[in-house]
Amino acid sequence: MELTYQPYELQLKHAFTIAKFSRTSTPVMLVQISHESKTGYGEASMVPYMGESHQSAAEFLSKVDIRQFSYPFDFGAIVNYLDSIAPGNPAIKAAFDIALHDLDGKLKKQPCWQLLGSNPALMPVTSFTIGIDTPEMIIKKVKEAEGFKVIKVKLGRDTDKELITTIRSVTDVPLYVDANQGWSDLQQSLDMTHWLHEQGVQLIEQPMLKTDPDSNAWLTERSPIPIIGDEAVQRFEDVEKAKGVYTGINIKLMKSAGLYEAKRMIDKARELDLKIMIGCMTETSCAALAGLAIAPQADWVDLDGPFLVSNNPYVMPEFSGGKYILNHDPGLGLRLS
């Protein structure tokens, strides 16, 4: 078995601004694992606030002893091994896990979505994300979202209502909003949930600080819109903590350390009667297809990463009617450009 990897800088089509910061690119690490003439592809998208970088990813991978793995893969044991190397580092662990799932599918000659128990016919629509911006740029971005059935809006500043009003001046499609922990006043937040409900908003991600479960639980109990835990829900052990605090959870492979744990999180969330969203960072088609392998098991999907970047090194996944179309290729179904 052979491991190779290359650093890559993913360029955004527009500056991406959320409640607490703005960026124009995202460092990613492209990973390949080869075995028996087949190669599995993985990706780590390392958004700055998660604390990973090209350097940290390379240092982590240099400690991985690929020679100890054998086929068929014991994904649970592999996750435990990667966690034993160093805490944190979920994105580069996800890249390793995704590459192994892609390789596993290719060796078994089956698509990953099938191996993970998904039904392509149940694929939800995916949202198109619009960051905080000027009214002129917001309108431009809305026009770029033509073909999408849902728009996701970043909120968390004192211009929240203006941003929503601007979007509503040009489209009436349903909205998701993500406050990225940007709200603080409970009564104002509750008032905002009712106003957003009137504007056709279907869910709100992480309104209050992730370290303040009491405030999030208070808002969830009173909000007319589902409240979704995002930053507060990283890995499997966080799912149970979300019960009674949020309506549902946002599972991202770059937080969960990959598909194996994400699938466990889905099963646990269903057991706890929590709704499920499958989200993403700024990603290429590789990580997006990994998310899509489990997306039919979710209530909502936000896997728009490849649409937001200008230098995706892979072929775009098939997309029609606001939904991704899963193919029957072995593994992830990733196609090289």
CSV table of C-alpha atoms in Angstrom, one decimal, residues 173-333:
chain,number,residue,atom,x,y,z
A,173,VAL,CA,-36.6,30.5,-3.1
A,174,PRO,CA,-36.5,28.9,0.4
A,175,LEU,CA,-33.5,30.0,2.6
A,176,TYR,CA,-31.2,28.4,5.1
A,177,VAL,CA,-29.3,30.8,7.3
A,178,ASP,CA,-26.0,30.3,9.3
A,179,ALA,CA,-25.2,32.8,12.0
A,180,ASN,CA,-21.8,31.1,12.8
A,181,GLN,CA,-22.2,31.9,16.5
A,182,GLY,CA,-22.8,35.6,15.7
A,183,TRP,CA,-25.9,36.2,17.8
A,184,SER,CA,-25.7,37.0,21.6
A,185,ASP,CA,-28.9,38.7,22.9
A,186,LEU,CA,-31.5,36.1,23.5
A,187,GLN,CA,-34.6,38.2,23.0
A,188,GLN,CA,-33.3,39.8,19.9
A,189,SER,CA,-32.4,36.3,18.6
A,190,LEU,CA,-35.8,35.0,19.3
A,191,ASP,CA,-37.4,38.0,17.5
A,192,MET,CA,-35.1,37.4,14.6
A,193,THR,CA,-36.2,33.7,14.3
A,194,HIS,CA,-39.8,34.9,14.0
A,195,TRP,CA,-38.9,37.5,11.4
A,196,LEU,CA,-36.8,35.0,9.4
A,197,HIS,CA,-39.7,32.5,9.6
A,198,GLU,CA,-41.8,35.1,7.8
A,199,GLN,CA,-39.1,35.5,5.2
A,200,GLY,CA,-39.2,31.8,4.2
A,201,VAL,CA,-36.2,30.6,6.2
A,202,GLN,CA,-36.3,26.9,6.8
A,203,LEU,CA,-33.4,26.4,9.3
A,204,ILE,CA,-30.8,28.3,11.3
A,205,GLU,CA,-27.3,27.0,12.0
A,206,GLN,CA,-25.4,27.7,15.2
A,207,PRO,CA,-27.0,31.0,16.2
A,208,MET,CA,-25.3,31.4,19.6
A,209,LEU,CA,-21.8,30.5,20.8
A,210,LYS,CA,-21.0,26.7,20.7
A,211,THR,CA,-19.8,27.0,24.3
A,212,ASP,CA,-23.3,28.2,25.5
A,213,PRO,CA,-25.6,25.2,25.3
A,214,ASP,CA,-28.1,26.8,27.6
A,215,SER,CA,-28.7,29.8,25.3
A,216,ASN,CA,-28.9,27.6,22.3
A,217,ALA,CA,-31.4,25.3,24.0
A,218,TRP,CA,-33.5,28.3,25.2
A,219,LEU,CA,-33.7,29.5,21.6
A,220,THR,CA,-34.4,26.1,20.1
A,221,GLU,CA,-37.3,25.5,22.5
A,222,ARG,CA,-39.0,28.8,21.4
A,223,SER,CA,-37.9,29.2,17.7
A,224,PRO,CA,-40.5,28.5,15.0
A,225,ILE,CA,-37.5,27.4,12.8
A,226,PRO,CA,-35.3,24.3,13.4
A,227,ILE,CA,-32.0,25.2,15.1
A,228,ILE,CA,-29.0,23.2,13.9
A,229,GLY,CA,-25.8,22.7,15.8
A,230,ASP,CA,-22.7,23.1,13.6
A,231,GLU,CA,-19.5,24.3,15.4
A,232,ALA,CA,-20.9,22.7,18.5
A,233,VAL,CA,-21.0,19.2,16.8
A,234,GLN,CA,-17.6,18.0,15.7
A,235,ARG,CA,-17.3,14.3,16.2
A,236,PHE,CA,-19.3,11.3,17.4
A,237,GLU,CA,-19.1,12.1,21.1
A,238,ASP,CA,-20.8,15.5,20.4
A,239,VAL,CA,-24.0,14.0,19.0
A,240,GLU,CA,-25.5,13.0,22.3
A,241,LYS,CA,-24.6,16.4,23.8
A,242,ALA,CA,-26.8,18.0,21.1
A,243,LYS,CA,-29.9,16.3,22.3
A,244,GLY,CA,-32.1,18.9,24.0
A,245,VAL,CA,-30.0,21.7,22.8
A,246,TYR,CA,-30.6,21.7,19.0
A,247,THR,CA,-33.2,20.4,16.6
A,248,GLY,CA,-30.6,18.7,14.6
A,249,ILE,CA,-26.9,18.6,13.8
A,250,ASN,CA,-24.7,19.5,10.8
A,251,ILE,CA,-22.2,16.7,10.0
A,252,LYS,CA,-19.2,17.8,8.0
A,253,LEU,CA,-16.5,15.2,7.0
A,254,MET,CA,-13.8,17.8,7.8
A,255,LYS,CA,-15.0,17.9,11.4
A,256,SER,CA,-15.9,14.2,11.8
A,257,ALA,CA,-12.6,12.9,10.5
A,258,GLY,CA,-14.2,11.2,7.6
A,259,LEU,CA,-17.0,8.9,6.4
A,260,TYR,CA,-16.7,6.1,8.9
A,261,GLU,CA,-17.5,8.4,11.8
A,262,ALA,CA,-20.0,10.5,9.9
A,263,LYS,CA,-22.0,7.4,9.3
A,264,ARG,CA,-21.9,6.6,13.0
A,265,MET,CA,-23.1,10.1,13.7
A,266,ILE,CA,-26.0,9.7,11.4
A,267,ASP,CA,-27.1,6.5,13.0
A,268,LYS,CA,-26.8,8.0,16.5
A,269,ALA,CA,-28.7,11.2,15.5
A,270,ARG,CA,-31.6,9.1,14.2
A,271,GLU,CA,-31.6,7.1,17.4
A,272,LEU,CA,-31.9,10.4,19.4
A,273,ASP,CA,-34.5,11.8,17.0
A,274,LEU,CA,-32.2,14.6,15.9
A,275,LYS,CA,-32.5,16.0,12.3
A,276,ILE,CA,-29.4,15.7,10.1
A,277,MET,CA,-27.7,18.1,7.7
A,278,ILE,CA,-24.7,17.1,5.7
A,279,GLY,CA,-22.5,20.2,5.1
A,280,CYS,CA,-19.1,21.0,3.7
A,281,MET,CA,-16.2,23.4,3.8
A,282,THR,CA,-14.7,24.9,0.7
A,283,GLU,CA,-14.0,21.7,-1.1
A,284,THR,CA,-13.2,20.1,-4.5
A,285,SER,CA,-15.4,17.5,-6.1
A,286,CYS,CA,-13.5,14.8,-4.2
A,287,ALA,CA,-14.7,15.7,-0.7
A,288,ALA,CA,-18.1,16.8,-2.1
A,289,LEU,CA,-18.6,13.3,-3.6
A,290,ALA,CA,-17.6,11.7,-0.2
A,291,GLY,CA,-20.3,13.8,1.5
A,292,LEU,CA,-22.8,12.9,-1.3
A,293,ALA,CA,-22.3,9.2,-0.5
A,294,ILE,CA,-24.2,9.7,2.8
A,295,ALA,CA,-26.3,12.8,1.8
A,296,PRO,CA,-29.4,10.7,0.9
A,297,GLN,CA,-29.6,9.7,4.6
A,298,ALA,CA,-29.9,13.4,5.7
A,299,ASP,CA,-32.8,15.8,5.9
A,300,TRP,CA,-30.9,18.7,4.4
A,301,VAL,CA,-27.8,19.0,2.3
A,302,ASP,CA,-25.3,21.9,1.9
A,303,LEU,CA,-22.6,20.4,-0.4
A,304,ASP,CA,-21.9,23.4,-2.7
A,305,GLY,CA,-18.1,23.5,-2.3
A,306,PRO,CA,-17.2,22.8,-5.9
A,307,PHE,CA,-19.6,25.6,-7.1
A,308,LEU,CA,-17.8,28.2,-5.0
A,309,VAL,CA,-14.3,27.7,-6.3
A,310,SER,CA,-12.5,28.6,-9.5
A,311,ASN,CA,-9.8,25.9,-9.7
A,312,ASN,CA,-11.5,22.6,-8.9
A,313,PRO,CA,-8.9,20.0,-10.2
A,314,TYR,CA,-11.6,17.4,-10.8
A,315,VAL,CA,-14.7,17.0,-13.0
A,316,MET,CA,-17.9,18.6,-11.4
A,317,PRO,CA,-20.3,16.0,-10.1
A,318,GLU,CA,-23.5,15.7,-12.1
A,319,PHE,CA,-26.1,18.2,-11.0
A,320,SER,CA,-29.7,18.7,-12.1
A,321,GLY,CA,-32.9,20.1,-10.7
A,322,GLY,CA,-31.2,21.5,-7.6
A,323,LYS,CA,-29.8,18.0,-6.7
A,324,TYR,CA,-26.6,16.1,-7.3
A,325,ILE,CA,-27.0,12.9,-9.3
A,326,LEU,CA,-24.9,10.0,-8.0
A,327,ASN,CA,-23.2,7.8,-10.6
A,328,HIS,CA,-22.5,4.1,-10.4
A,329,ASP,CA,-18.8,4.3,-10.8
A,330,PRO,CA,-16.8,2.2,-8.2
A,331,GLY,CA,-15.7,4.2,-5.2
A,332,LEU,CA,-16.5,7.9,-4.9
A,333,GLY,CA,-17.3,8.3,-8.5
